[in-house]
Coordinates of C-alpha atoms and ligand atoms in Angstrom, one line a residue:
M1 CA 57.5 111.1 -20.2
A2 CA 57.8 114.5 -21.7
G3 CA 55.7 117.0 -19.8
C4 CA 55.1 114.8 -16.9
G5 CA 56.9 117.1 -14.5
G6 CA 59.4 115.1 -12.4
S7 CA 62.4 116.3 -10.4
D8 CA 64.1 119.7 -10.8
S9 CA 66.9 118.0 -12.8
Q10 CA 64.5 116.4 -15.3
N11 CA 62.4 118.6 -17.6
T12 CA 61.4 118.9 -21.2
V13 CA 63.7 121.7 -22.5
C14 CA 66.1 120.5 -25.1
T15 CA 67.2 123.6 -27.0
G16 CA 71.0 123.4 -27.1
T17 CA 73.6 122.4 -29.6
E18 CA 75.2 119.0 -29.8
Q19 CA 78.7 118.9 -28.2
A20 CA 80.9 116.0 -29.2
P21 CA 82.5 114.2 -26.3
K22 CA 86.0 112.8 -26.0
R23 CA 84.6 109.5 -24.8
L24 CA 81.0 108.3 -24.5
F25 CA 79.6 105.2 -23.1
L26 CA 76.5 103.7 -21.4
Q27 CA 76.4 102.2 -18.0
Q28 CA 73.8 100.4 -15.9
L29 CA 71.3 100.0 -18.7
T30 CA 68.3 98.3 -17.2
E31 CA 64.6 97.9 -18.2
N32 CA 63.8 101.4 -17.0
S33 CA 67.0 103.4 -16.5
V34 CA 70.4 104.2 -18.0
I35 CA 73.5 106.2 -17.2
I36 CA 74.9 108.2 -20.1
K37 CA 78.5 108.9 -19.3
W38 CA 81.1 111.0 -21.1
R39 CA 84.1 113.2 -20.9
G40 CA 83.8 116.6 -22.6
D41 CA 82.3 120.0 -22.3
A42 CA 78.6 119.1 -22.5
T43 CA 76.7 119.4 -19.2
I44 CA 73.3 118.2 -20.3
A45 CA 72.0 115.1 -21.9
C46 CA 68.6 114.8 -23.7
I47 CA 66.8 111.6 -24.7
G48 CA 63.6 110.6 -26.4
T49 CA 62.0 108.0 -28.6
D50 CA 61.7 110.4 -31.5
I51 CA 65.2 111.2 -32.9
S52 CA 64.3 114.8 -33.8
K53 CA 62.1 115.6 -30.8
L54 CA 64.1 114.6 -27.7
G55 CA 62.0 115.6 -24.7
I56 CA 63.6 114.4 -21.5
R57 CA 66.6 116.4 -20.2
V58 CA 68.9 115.7 -17.4
E59 CA 71.7 117.9 -16.0
A60 CA 74.9 115.9 -15.7
V61 CA 76.7 115.3 -12.5
A62 CA 80.5 115.6 -12.5
T63 CA 82.1 112.4 -11.3
E64 CA 85.6 110.9 -10.7
G65 CA 88.2 111.0 -13.4
D66 CA 86.8 114.1 -15.2
H67 CA 83.6 112.3 -16.2
K68 CA 80.0 113.5 -16.5
E69 CA 77.0 111.3 -15.9
A70 CA 73.4 111.8 -16.7
K71 CA 71.1 109.2 -15.2
F72 CA 67.6 108.7 -16.7
T73 CA 65.0 106.8 -14.8
G74 CA 61.3 105.9 -15.5
L75 CA 62.0 104.7 -19.0
K76 CA 59.9 102.1 -20.8
P77 CA 61.3 98.6 -21.1
D78 CA 62.4 97.1 -24.4
T79 CA 62.2 100.5 -26.1
A80 CA 64.6 102.4 -28.4
Y81 CA 65.8 105.8 -27.2
Y82 CA 67.9 108.4 -28.9
Y83 CA 70.1 110.9 -27.1
S84 CA 72.1 114.1 -27.5
L85 CA 74.8 115.8 -25.4
G86 CA 74.6 119.6 -24.8
G87 CA 70.9 119.8 -24.9
A88 CA 70.2 119.4 -28.7
L89 CA 66.6 118.6 -29.7
T90 CA 67.8 116.2 -32.4
A91 CA 70.1 113.3 -31.7
P92 CA 73.0 112.3 -33.9
T93 CA 72.0 109.1 -35.7
S94 CA 74.7 107.1 -33.9
Q95 CA 73.5 107.9 -30.4
F96 CA 70.8 105.5 -29.4
F97 CA 70.2 102.6 -27.0
K98 CA 67.4 100.1 -26.2
T99 CA 66.3 99.5 -22.7
A100 CA 66.4 95.9 -21.4
P101 CA 63.3 93.8 -21.7
A102 CA 61.0 93.7 -18.7
S103 CA 61.8 90.5 -16.9
A104 CA 61.9 88.5 -20.1
Y105 CA 63.5 88.6 -23.6
P106 CA 63.3 91.4 -26.2
V107 CA 60.1 91.3 -28.1
D108 CA 61.6 91.8 -31.6
D109 CA 63.9 88.7 -31.6
G110 CA 63.1 86.9 -28.3
N111 CA 66.8 86.7 -27.7
V112 CA 69.4 88.4 -25.4
R113 CA 72.6 88.6 -27.4
I114 CA 75.8 89.2 -25.4
W115 CA 79.2 90.0 -26.9
V116 CA 82.2 88.9 -24.8
L117 CA 85.7 90.3 -25.2
G118 CA 88.7 89.3 -23.2
D119 CA 92.1 91.0 -23.0
S120 CA 91.0 93.3 -25.7
G121 CA 93.0 96.4 -24.7
T122 CA 96.1 95.9 -26.8
A123 CA 95.6 99.2 -28.6
G124 CA 96.3 100.8 -25.2
Y125 CA 100.0 99.9 -25.5
I126 CA 100.9 103.5 -26.1
E127 CA 104.0 103.7 -24.0
N128 CA 105.4 100.6 -25.7
T129 CA 105.6 101.1 -29.4
S130 CA 106.9 97.6 -30.2
D131 CA 103.9 96.0 -28.5
K132 CA 101.6 98.6 -30.0
T133 CA 102.9 97.7 -33.4
K134 CA 102.9 94.0 -32.7
Y135 CA 99.2 93.9 -31.9
S136 CA 98.1 96.7 -34.2
G137 CA 94.7 96.2 -35.7
I138 CA 93.9 92.9 -33.9
A139 CA 91.2 94.4 -31.6
E140 CA 89.6 96.1 -34.6
A141 CA 89.7 92.8 -36.6
V142 CA 88.0 90.9 -33.7
R143 CA 85.4 93.6 -33.7
Q144 CA 84.9 93.3 -37.4
G145 CA 84.4 89.5 -37.0
M146 CA 81.6 90.1 -34.6
Q147 CA 80.1 92.7 -36.9
N148 CA 80.3 90.4 -39.9
F149 CA 78.4 87.8 -38.0
T150 CA 75.7 90.1 -36.6
N151 CA 75.3 91.9 -39.9
A152 CA 74.7 88.5 -41.6
D153 CA 72.1 87.3 -39.2
K154 CA 70.6 90.8 -38.7
Q155 CA 70.6 90.6 -34.9
K156 CA 72.4 93.2 -32.9
I157 CA 74.2 92.8 -29.6
D158 CA 72.3 93.8 -26.5
L159 CA 75.2 94.2 -24.1
L160 CA 79.0 93.8 -23.9
L161 CA 81.0 92.0 -21.3
M162 CA 84.8 92.6 -20.9
L163 CA 86.9 89.9 -19.2
G164 CA 89.7 92.1 -17.9
D165 CA 93.0 93.4 -19.3
N166 CA 90.7 95.9 -20.9
A167 CA 93.5 98.5 -21.3
Y168 CA 97.2 97.5 -21.6
N169 CA 99.7 98.0 -20.3
N170 CA 98.8 99.6 -17.0
G171 CA 95.0 100.2 -17.0
S172 CA 95.7 103.9 -16.9
D173 CA 93.3 106.5 -18.1
I174 CA 95.2 107.1 -21.3
N175 CA 95.5 103.3 -21.8
Y176 CA 91.7 103.2 -21.5
Q177 CA 91.3 106.0 -24.0
A178 CA 93.4 104.2 -26.7
G179 CA 92.5 100.6 -25.8
L180 CA 88.8 100.9 -25.2
F181 CA 87.1 104.3 -26.0
D182 CA 88.9 104.9 -29.3
I183 CA 88.3 101.3 -30.5
Y184 CA 84.7 100.4 -29.6
K185 CA 83.2 103.8 -30.2
S186 CA 79.9 102.7 -31.8
E187 CA 79.3 99.7 -29.5
L188 CA 79.9 101.8 -26.4
K189 CA 77.4 104.4 -27.6
N190 CA 74.7 101.8 -28.2
V191 CA 74.9 99.1 -25.5
A192 CA 76.1 99.0 -21.9
L193 CA 79.6 97.7 -21.1
W194 CA 79.9 95.5 -18.0
P195 CA 83.6 94.8 -17.2
T196 CA 85.7 92.9 -14.8
I197 CA 89.2 93.6 -13.4
G198 CA 92.3 92.0 -14.9
N199 CA 95.8 92.1 -13.7
H200 CA 96.6 94.9 -16.2
E201 CA 94.0 97.1 -14.6
M202 CA 96.2 97.5 -11.5
G203 CA 99.1 99.6 -12.9
L204 CA 102.7 99.0 -12.2
G205 CA 104.2 96.4 -9.9
S206 CA 107.6 95.1 -9.1
F207 CA 108.9 92.2 -11.3
A208 CA 112.2 90.5 -11.0
T209 CA 113.8 90.0 -14.4
S210 CA 116.9 88.4 -12.8
A211 CA 118.3 87.7 -9.3
T212 CA 119.5 91.3 -9.2
T213 CA 117.2 93.3 -11.4
V214 CA 113.7 94.3 -10.4
I215 CA 111.6 96.5 -12.8
Q216 CA 108.3 98.3 -12.5
T217 CA 105.9 96.9 -15.1
G218 CA 102.2 96.4 -15.7
G219 CA 100.2 93.3 -15.0
V220 CA 102.2 92.0 -12.0
S221 CA 100.6 93.8 -9.1
T222 CA 99.5 91.4 -6.3
S223 CA 98.0 94.1 -4.1
P224 CA 94.4 93.6 -2.8
D225 CA 94.0 97.4 -2.4
P226 CA 92.8 99.6 -5.3
K227 CA 94.3 102.6 -3.6
T228 CA 97.8 101.3 -4.3
Y229 CA 97.4 101.8 -8.0
K230 CA 100.3 103.6 -9.7
D231 CA 101.0 104.1 -13.4
T232 CA 104.3 105.8 -13.3
A233 CA 107.2 104.6 -11.3
N234 CA 107.4 107.7 -9.1
A235 CA 103.7 108.4 -8.8
S236 CA 102.0 108.7 -5.4
T237 CA 99.3 106.2 -4.8
S238 CA 95.9 106.8 -6.3
L239 CA 92.6 105.0 -7.0
M240 CA 92.7 102.7 -10.0
P241 CA 91.3 104.4 -13.2
Y242 CA 89.0 101.3 -13.7
L243 CA 87.0 102.4 -10.6
N244 CA 86.8 106.0 -11.8
I245 CA 85.8 105.1 -15.3
F246 CA 83.1 102.6 -14.7
S247 CA 79.8 103.2 -12.8
L248 CA 79.2 99.8 -11.5
P249 CA 76.3 98.8 -9.3
K250 CA 77.0 98.1 -5.6
A251 CA 73.5 98.7 -4.3
V252 CA 71.1 96.8 -6.6
E253 CA 70.9 99.5 -9.3
A254 CA 70.4 96.8 -11.9
G255 CA 69.4 93.7 -10.0
G256 CA 71.1 91.1 -7.8
I257 CA 71.8 91.8 -4.2
P258 CA 74.1 94.6 -2.9
S259 CA 77.8 93.8 -3.0
G260 CA 78.8 97.1 -1.3
T261 CA 81.7 97.5 -3.7
K262 CA 82.3 98.3 -7.4
Q263 CA 85.0 95.7 -7.6
Y264 CA 82.4 92.9 -7.9
Y265 CA 78.7 93.1 -8.7
S266 CA 75.8 91.5 -10.4
F267 CA 72.9 92.6 -12.6
N268 CA 70.0 91.3 -14.6
Y269 CA 69.4 91.7 -18.3
G270 CA 65.9 90.3 -18.8
K271 CA 66.0 86.8 -17.5
V272 CA 69.8 86.5 -17.7
H273 CA 71.7 87.1 -14.4
I274 CA 75.3 88.1 -14.8
V275 CA 77.9 88.2 -12.0
S276 CA 81.3 90.0 -12.3
L277 CA 83.7 88.8 -9.7
D278 CA 87.1 90.4 -8.8
S279 CA 89.8 87.8 -9.1
Q280 CA 92.6 90.4 -9.2
L281 CA 92.2 92.5 -6.0
T282 CA 89.6 90.9 -3.8
A283 CA 90.9 87.4 -4.5
R284 CA 94.3 88.3 -3.2
D285 CA 93.2 88.7 0.4
T286 CA 91.7 85.7 2.1
V287 CA 89.3 87.6 4.2
Q288 CA 88.0 89.8 1.3
R289 CA 87.8 86.7 -0.9
G290 CA 85.6 85.0 1.8
I291 CA 83.4 88.1 1.9
M292 CA 83.0 88.0 -1.9
K293 CA 82.2 84.3 -1.7
D294 CA 79.5 84.8 0.9
W295 CA 78.0 87.6 -1.2
L296 CA 78.1 85.4 -4.3
V297 CA 76.2 82.5 -2.5
K298 CA 73.5 84.9 -1.4
D299 CA 73.3 86.5 -4.8
L300 CA 73.0 83.2 -6.6
Q301 CA 70.5 81.9 -4.1
A302 CA 68.3 84.8 -5.0
A303 CA 69.0 84.6 -8.8
T304 CA 68.3 80.9 -9.2
T305 CA 64.6 81.6 -8.4
T306 CA 64.2 84.3 -11.0
A307 CA 66.8 83.9 -13.8
D308 CA 66.7 81.5 -16.7
W309 CA 70.5 81.6 -17.1
I310 CA 73.4 82.6 -14.8
V311 CA 76.7 83.7 -16.4
V312 CA 79.7 84.6 -14.2
I313 CA 82.8 86.5 -15.5
F314 CA 86.2 87.2 -13.9
H315 CA 89.7 87.4 -15.3
H316 CA 91.7 84.5 -14.1
P317 CA 90.6 81.1 -15.5
P318 CA 90.1 78.2 -13.1
Y319 CA 91.1 75.9 -16.0
S320 CA 93.6 77.0 -18.6
K321 CA 96.8 75.9 -20.2
G322 CA 97.4 79.3 -21.9
A323 CA 100.8 80.6 -22.8
N324 CA 102.5 81.8 -19.6
H325 CA 99.2 81.4 -17.6
D326 CA 98.9 77.8 -16.3
S327 CA 96.0 77.1 -13.9
D328 CA 97.6 74.0 -12.6
S329 CA 100.5 73.9 -10.3
D330 CA 101.6 70.4 -11.4
G331 CA 103.7 70.3 -8.3
L332 CA 105.6 73.3 -9.3
T333 CA 105.6 76.8 -7.9
V334 CA 102.7 78.9 -9.1
S335 CA 103.6 82.4 -10.1
S336 CA 102.0 85.2 -8.1
I337 CA 100.4 86.5 -11.3
D338 CA 98.5 83.3 -11.7
K339 CA 97.7 82.3 -8.1
P340 CA 94.2 83.7 -8.4
Q341 CA 93.5 81.0 -11.0
I342 CA 93.9 78.3 -8.4
D343 CA 92.3 80.2 -5.6
M344 CA 89.2 80.9 -7.7
R345 CA 88.9 77.3 -8.7
N346 CA 89.3 76.0 -5.2
D347 CA 87.0 78.5 -3.5
F348 CA 84.4 79.4 -6.2
V349 CA 83.9 76.3 -8.4
P350 CA 82.0 74.6 -5.6
V351 CA 79.7 77.7 -5.4
F352 CA 79.2 77.7 -9.2
Q353 CA 78.2 74.1 -9.0
N354 CA 75.9 74.3 -6.0
Y355 CA 74.0 77.5 -6.9
G356 CA 73.0 77.1 -10.5
V357 CA 75.7 78.8 -12.6
D358 CA 75.5 77.8 -16.3
L359 CA 78.5 79.4 -17.8
V360 CA 81.8 80.9 -16.5
L361 CA 83.8 83.2 -18.8
N362 CA 87.5 84.2 -18.2
G363 CA 90.3 85.9 -20.0
H364 CA 94.0 86.2 -19.0
S365 CA 95.2 83.4 -21.4
H366 CA 95.4 84.9 -24.8
S367 CA 93.7 82.0 -26.6
Y368 CA 90.4 80.2 -26.7
E369 CA 89.7 77.2 -24.6
R370 CA 86.3 75.8 -23.7
S371 CA 85.5 73.0 -21.2
Y372 CA 83.1 70.1 -21.2
Y373 CA 79.9 70.5 -19.3
L374 CA 81.8 69.5 -16.2
K375 CA 81.6 69.1 -12.4
N376 CA 83.9 68.6 -9.5
L377 CA 87.2 69.1 -11.3
Y378 CA 89.2 70.8 -8.7
A379 CA 92.6 69.5 -9.3
G380 CA 94.7 70.4 -12.2
A381 CA 95.5 68.3 -15.2
G382 CA 98.6 66.8 -13.5
S383 CA 96.6 65.6 -10.6
V384 CA 93.9 64.3 -12.8
T385 CA 96.4 62.3 -14.7
N386 CA 97.6 60.9 -11.4
G387 CA 94.1 59.8 -10.6
N388 CA 93.2 62.4 -8.0
S389 CA 90.2 63.8 -9.7
T390 CA 87.0 63.4 -7.8
E391 CA 84.5 63.3 -10.6
F392 CA 84.7 64.4 -14.2
I393 CA 81.5 64.4 -16.3
A394 CA 82.0 64.9 -19.9
N395 CA 78.8 64.8 -21.9
A396 CA 79.1 63.1 -25.2
H397 CA 80.0 65.5 -28.0
T398 CA 79.8 65.0 -31.6
F399 CA 81.5 66.6 -34.5
G400 CA 79.1 68.6 -36.4
P401 CA 75.9 67.2 -37.9
L402 CA 74.0 69.9 -36.0
F403 CA 75.7 72.8 -37.8
S404 CA 76.8 73.0 -41.3
G405 CA 79.8 74.5 -43.0
R406 CA 82.8 75.7 -41.1
T407 CA 81.4 75.3 -37.7
A408 CA 83.0 73.2 -35.0
H409 CA 81.3 70.9 -32.6
G410 CA 77.7 71.7 -31.9
E411 CA 77.2 69.8 -28.6
E412 CA 73.9 70.3 -27.0
Y413 CA 74.0 69.9 -23.3
T414 CA 70.8 69.4 -21.3
E415 CA 70.9 71.6 -18.2
T416 CA 72.0 69.5 -15.3
D417 CA 72.4 70.5 -11.7
G418 CA 76.0 71.2 -10.8
N419 CA 77.4 71.1 -14.3
V420 CA 79.1 74.2 -15.7
V421 CA 80.8 75.2 -18.9
Y422 CA 84.0 77.2 -18.5
A423 CA 85.4 79.2 -21.4
V424 CA 88.6 81.2 -21.7
A425 CA 88.6 83.9 -24.4
G426 CA 91.5 86.2 -23.6
N427 CA 92.1 86.6 -27.3
G428 CA 90.1 89.8 -28.0
G429 CA 93.3 91.8 -28.7
K430 CA 96.1 89.3 -29.1
A431 CA 96.6 85.6 -29.6
D432 CA 99.7 84.0 -28.3
S433 CA 101.3 82.0 -31.0
D434 CA 103.5 79.7 -28.9
A435 CA 103.6 78.3 -25.4
G436 CA 105.7 81.0 -23.9
S437 CA 107.1 80.0 -20.5
M438 CA 104.8 77.1 -19.6
R439 CA 106.0 75.5 -16.5
V440 CA 105.5 72.0 -18.0
A441 CA 106.6 71.6 -21.6
G442 CA 104.0 70.3 -24.1
E443 CA 100.9 71.4 -22.2
W444 CA 100.1 74.5 -24.1
L445 CA 96.4 74.5 -24.8
N446 CA 96.1 71.0 -23.7
H447 CA 94.0 71.1 -20.5
M448 CA 92.0 68.0 -20.0
A449 CA 89.0 70.0 -18.9
H450 CA 88.8 71.4 -22.4
V451 CA 87.2 69.9 -25.4
L452 CA 89.3 69.0 -28.4
Q453 CA 88.9 71.8 -31.0
P454 CA 88.5 70.3 -34.5
F455 CA 89.8 73.5 -36.1
W456 CA 93.0 73.6 -34.2
Q457 CA 94.8 72.2 -37.2
F458 CA 93.1 74.7 -39.5
V459 CA 94.0 77.7 -37.4
S460 CA 97.5 76.5 -36.7
T461 CA 98.3 77.4 -40.3
Q462 CA 97.2 80.9 -39.7
I463 CA 99.5 81.7 -36.8
S464 CA 103.2 82.6 -37.1
G465 CA 105.9 81.7 -34.7
T466 CA 107.3 78.5 -33.5
S467 CA 105.4 76.4 -31.0
K468 CA 107.6 75.2 -28.2
S469 CA 105.3 72.3 -27.8
G470 CA 105.2 71.3 -31.4
Q471 CA 101.8 72.7 -32.4
N472 CA 100.3 70.9 -29.5
H473 CA 97.2 73.0 -29.0
K474 CA 94.4 70.6 -29.8
N475 CA 92.3 71.7 -26.8
G476 CA 92.3 75.3 -27.7
L477 CA 92.5 77.8 -30.6
A478 CA 95.5 80.1 -31.0
V479 CA 93.7 82.8 -33.0
P480 CA 92.2 86.1 -32.1
G481 CA 88.4 86.3 -31.6
S482 CA 85.5 86.9 -29.3
M483 CA 82.4 85.1 -28.0
L484 CA 78.8 85.6 -28.7
I485 CA 76.0 84.3 -26.4
D486 CA 72.4 84.1 -27.4
A487 CA 70.0 83.5 -24.5
N488 CA 66.4 82.7 -24.8
K489 CA 63.9 80.9 -22.7
N490 CA 64.9 77.4 -23.8
R491 CA 68.5 77.6 -24.9
L492 CA 71.8 79.3 -24.2
D493 CA 73.8 79.3 -27.5
V494 CA 77.4 80.1 -27.3
R495 CA 79.9 80.7 -30.1
F496 CA 83.5 81.6 -30.6
L497 CA 84.0 83.8 -33.7
N498 CA 87.2 84.5 -35.5
T499 CA 88.1 87.8 -37.1
K500 CA 86.2 86.8 -40.2
G501 CA 83.1 86.2 -38.2
E502 CA 83.3 82.4 -38.7
T503 CA 82.1 80.2 -35.9
L504 CA 85.1 78.0 -34.9
D505 CA 83.4 76.6 -31.8
Q506 CA 79.8 76.3 -30.7
F507 CA 77.7 74.6 -28.1
A508 CA 74.4 75.0 -26.4
I509 CA 72.8 74.4 -23.0
K510 CA 69.2 73.5 -23.3
K511 CA 66.5 73.6 -20.6
K512 CA 65.3 70.2 -19.5
Ligands
FE2_1 FE1 96.1 89.6 -20.8
FE2_2 FE1 95.7 88.9 -17.6

C-alpha cells in the first residue's frame, strides 16, 4: 500500500518518535480494516508489514472521552501488521495485529480462536478498597490461565469477547482504566475487543438496603436510557463511558446488518458471525426490546446463509442459578436487577432456536454453568419440575473417553436445527463461593438446563466460604476462569479454563 497515494489523511511519511499512550486498544478489526484507538499525546499512527519500515500513516481523529482513533482501510486479509503511535518508522515489538481471514479461517492454523471473559472488571473497584482487596489478582490469574493454555498449544487468540460488568463498580472511565486497560494491556494491543453491556456499566442507581434506607450504588440501574448514566451521587446526567470508550459498529462496518445503535451490533470474523445484544438498557424498554429483536431476526436470517457458526453474547443469562442472580422466578418476585434474564429468555430464546444460533454466552452470575444442547426450555427449573416444560432435549453426554487427563465431559453434539448451548461464565474476575441470597435455598448452581460438572467436587475444595446450600453446586463450577472457543469449518470446540489453564469443561458442536 505504501506509495499508492490514497486520501489526504493516508500517506507514506512515518518519521516521528514513538509516544506511549495511557491506554491502547484495537476496534473493528476486519479482513481489510482496523481502528487503532488510544488516549495520549500521539496524533498519528503508522502501520506496516515490516516492523522497521512502517509505510502507511493516518492522522488520528479525536473522539468522545478524550480518545484518538486512526482507521486504516484497504489492508490485506489474514496478514500481520505492526504499528507505532506518534509517527515512528519502527514499531515497538508489542504493537501488532493480524487482520481477519477473508471469508474463511486463518491460513496458518485454520482455526478462529476466541477468548471469552465475563465480569472481569474487578480490578476496577478503586473506590471500594475492601472489594479491591478481596478480588485482587483474580483477573490476572484468569488471564494467566488462558496464556498457559495458549502457550502450551502454540495457538494465539484471534479476538476477545467481554460479557459485561467489564469495569466494576460503576463502569466509569477510571473503573475502565483500572479494570480493563491496566489488566489486559497486551491482549488489547494485539486483538480486537468486542464487548457487551452489563449492569455495572450503567453507573449508580438507587438501592433500598432497608425499608427506610436507599443508597446510591453500582449495578442496580434499571434505566433504558444511556444518557441517565451517573457515577457520583451528585453528578449531572451524562453518556455512559462504555459508549465513549468502544467504537462499535452500527452501520455494517464489520459485517452483519445495521443496528443503528452502538448498544447492540453484529460482526463477522471469517466464517464466524457474532452478535452482541444489550440486555441491560435496550431490554428494559418493551418497545426498544422489540426493535432489537426485529433487528436480530433480520441479522440472523442474513448470517445463516453465509456463516458457519453463530455466537450470541449478552450479560444476563436466560438460564442460571448463580449466587444472587436467579433466572427463574419460582413463583417469587424477580429482582429488578435480574428481570432481563427472564425477558431475554422469553423473547429471544425462540429467535436463537429459529434462526440458527449455535452458542449463547452470558455473564452476570459469577460462576461457570453450561447447558445441554437444548431446545424449547422457556420456563424455569421450578416450572420444569412441575411438569410445565414444553420440550427438553438433552443429547447423551459421556464422561471423558474423548479427552484425557484432567478434562471434563467431552460431549460432541451434532449440529441440529433449533438446538443451542447456553454457557454462563461471569467468573473472569471473581467467583462467588456461596449461594448468596438465592430466593430458593439449595438451588445454587443447580439449574436443570445445565450439565452436571464432574469437577464440581474437585473445585469445591479450592473455594473458601460456607455454602448456604451445602456445597450443592454440581451443575456449575465455583472457581474463576474463562472460556476459549475454537471455530473451524467442521467443529466448534468450547472449553472452560481455570486459572492454571486446565480444561474443566469441554464440548464440541460438529457439522452434520
Ligand atoms: Fe457481575
Ligand atoms: Fe452483572
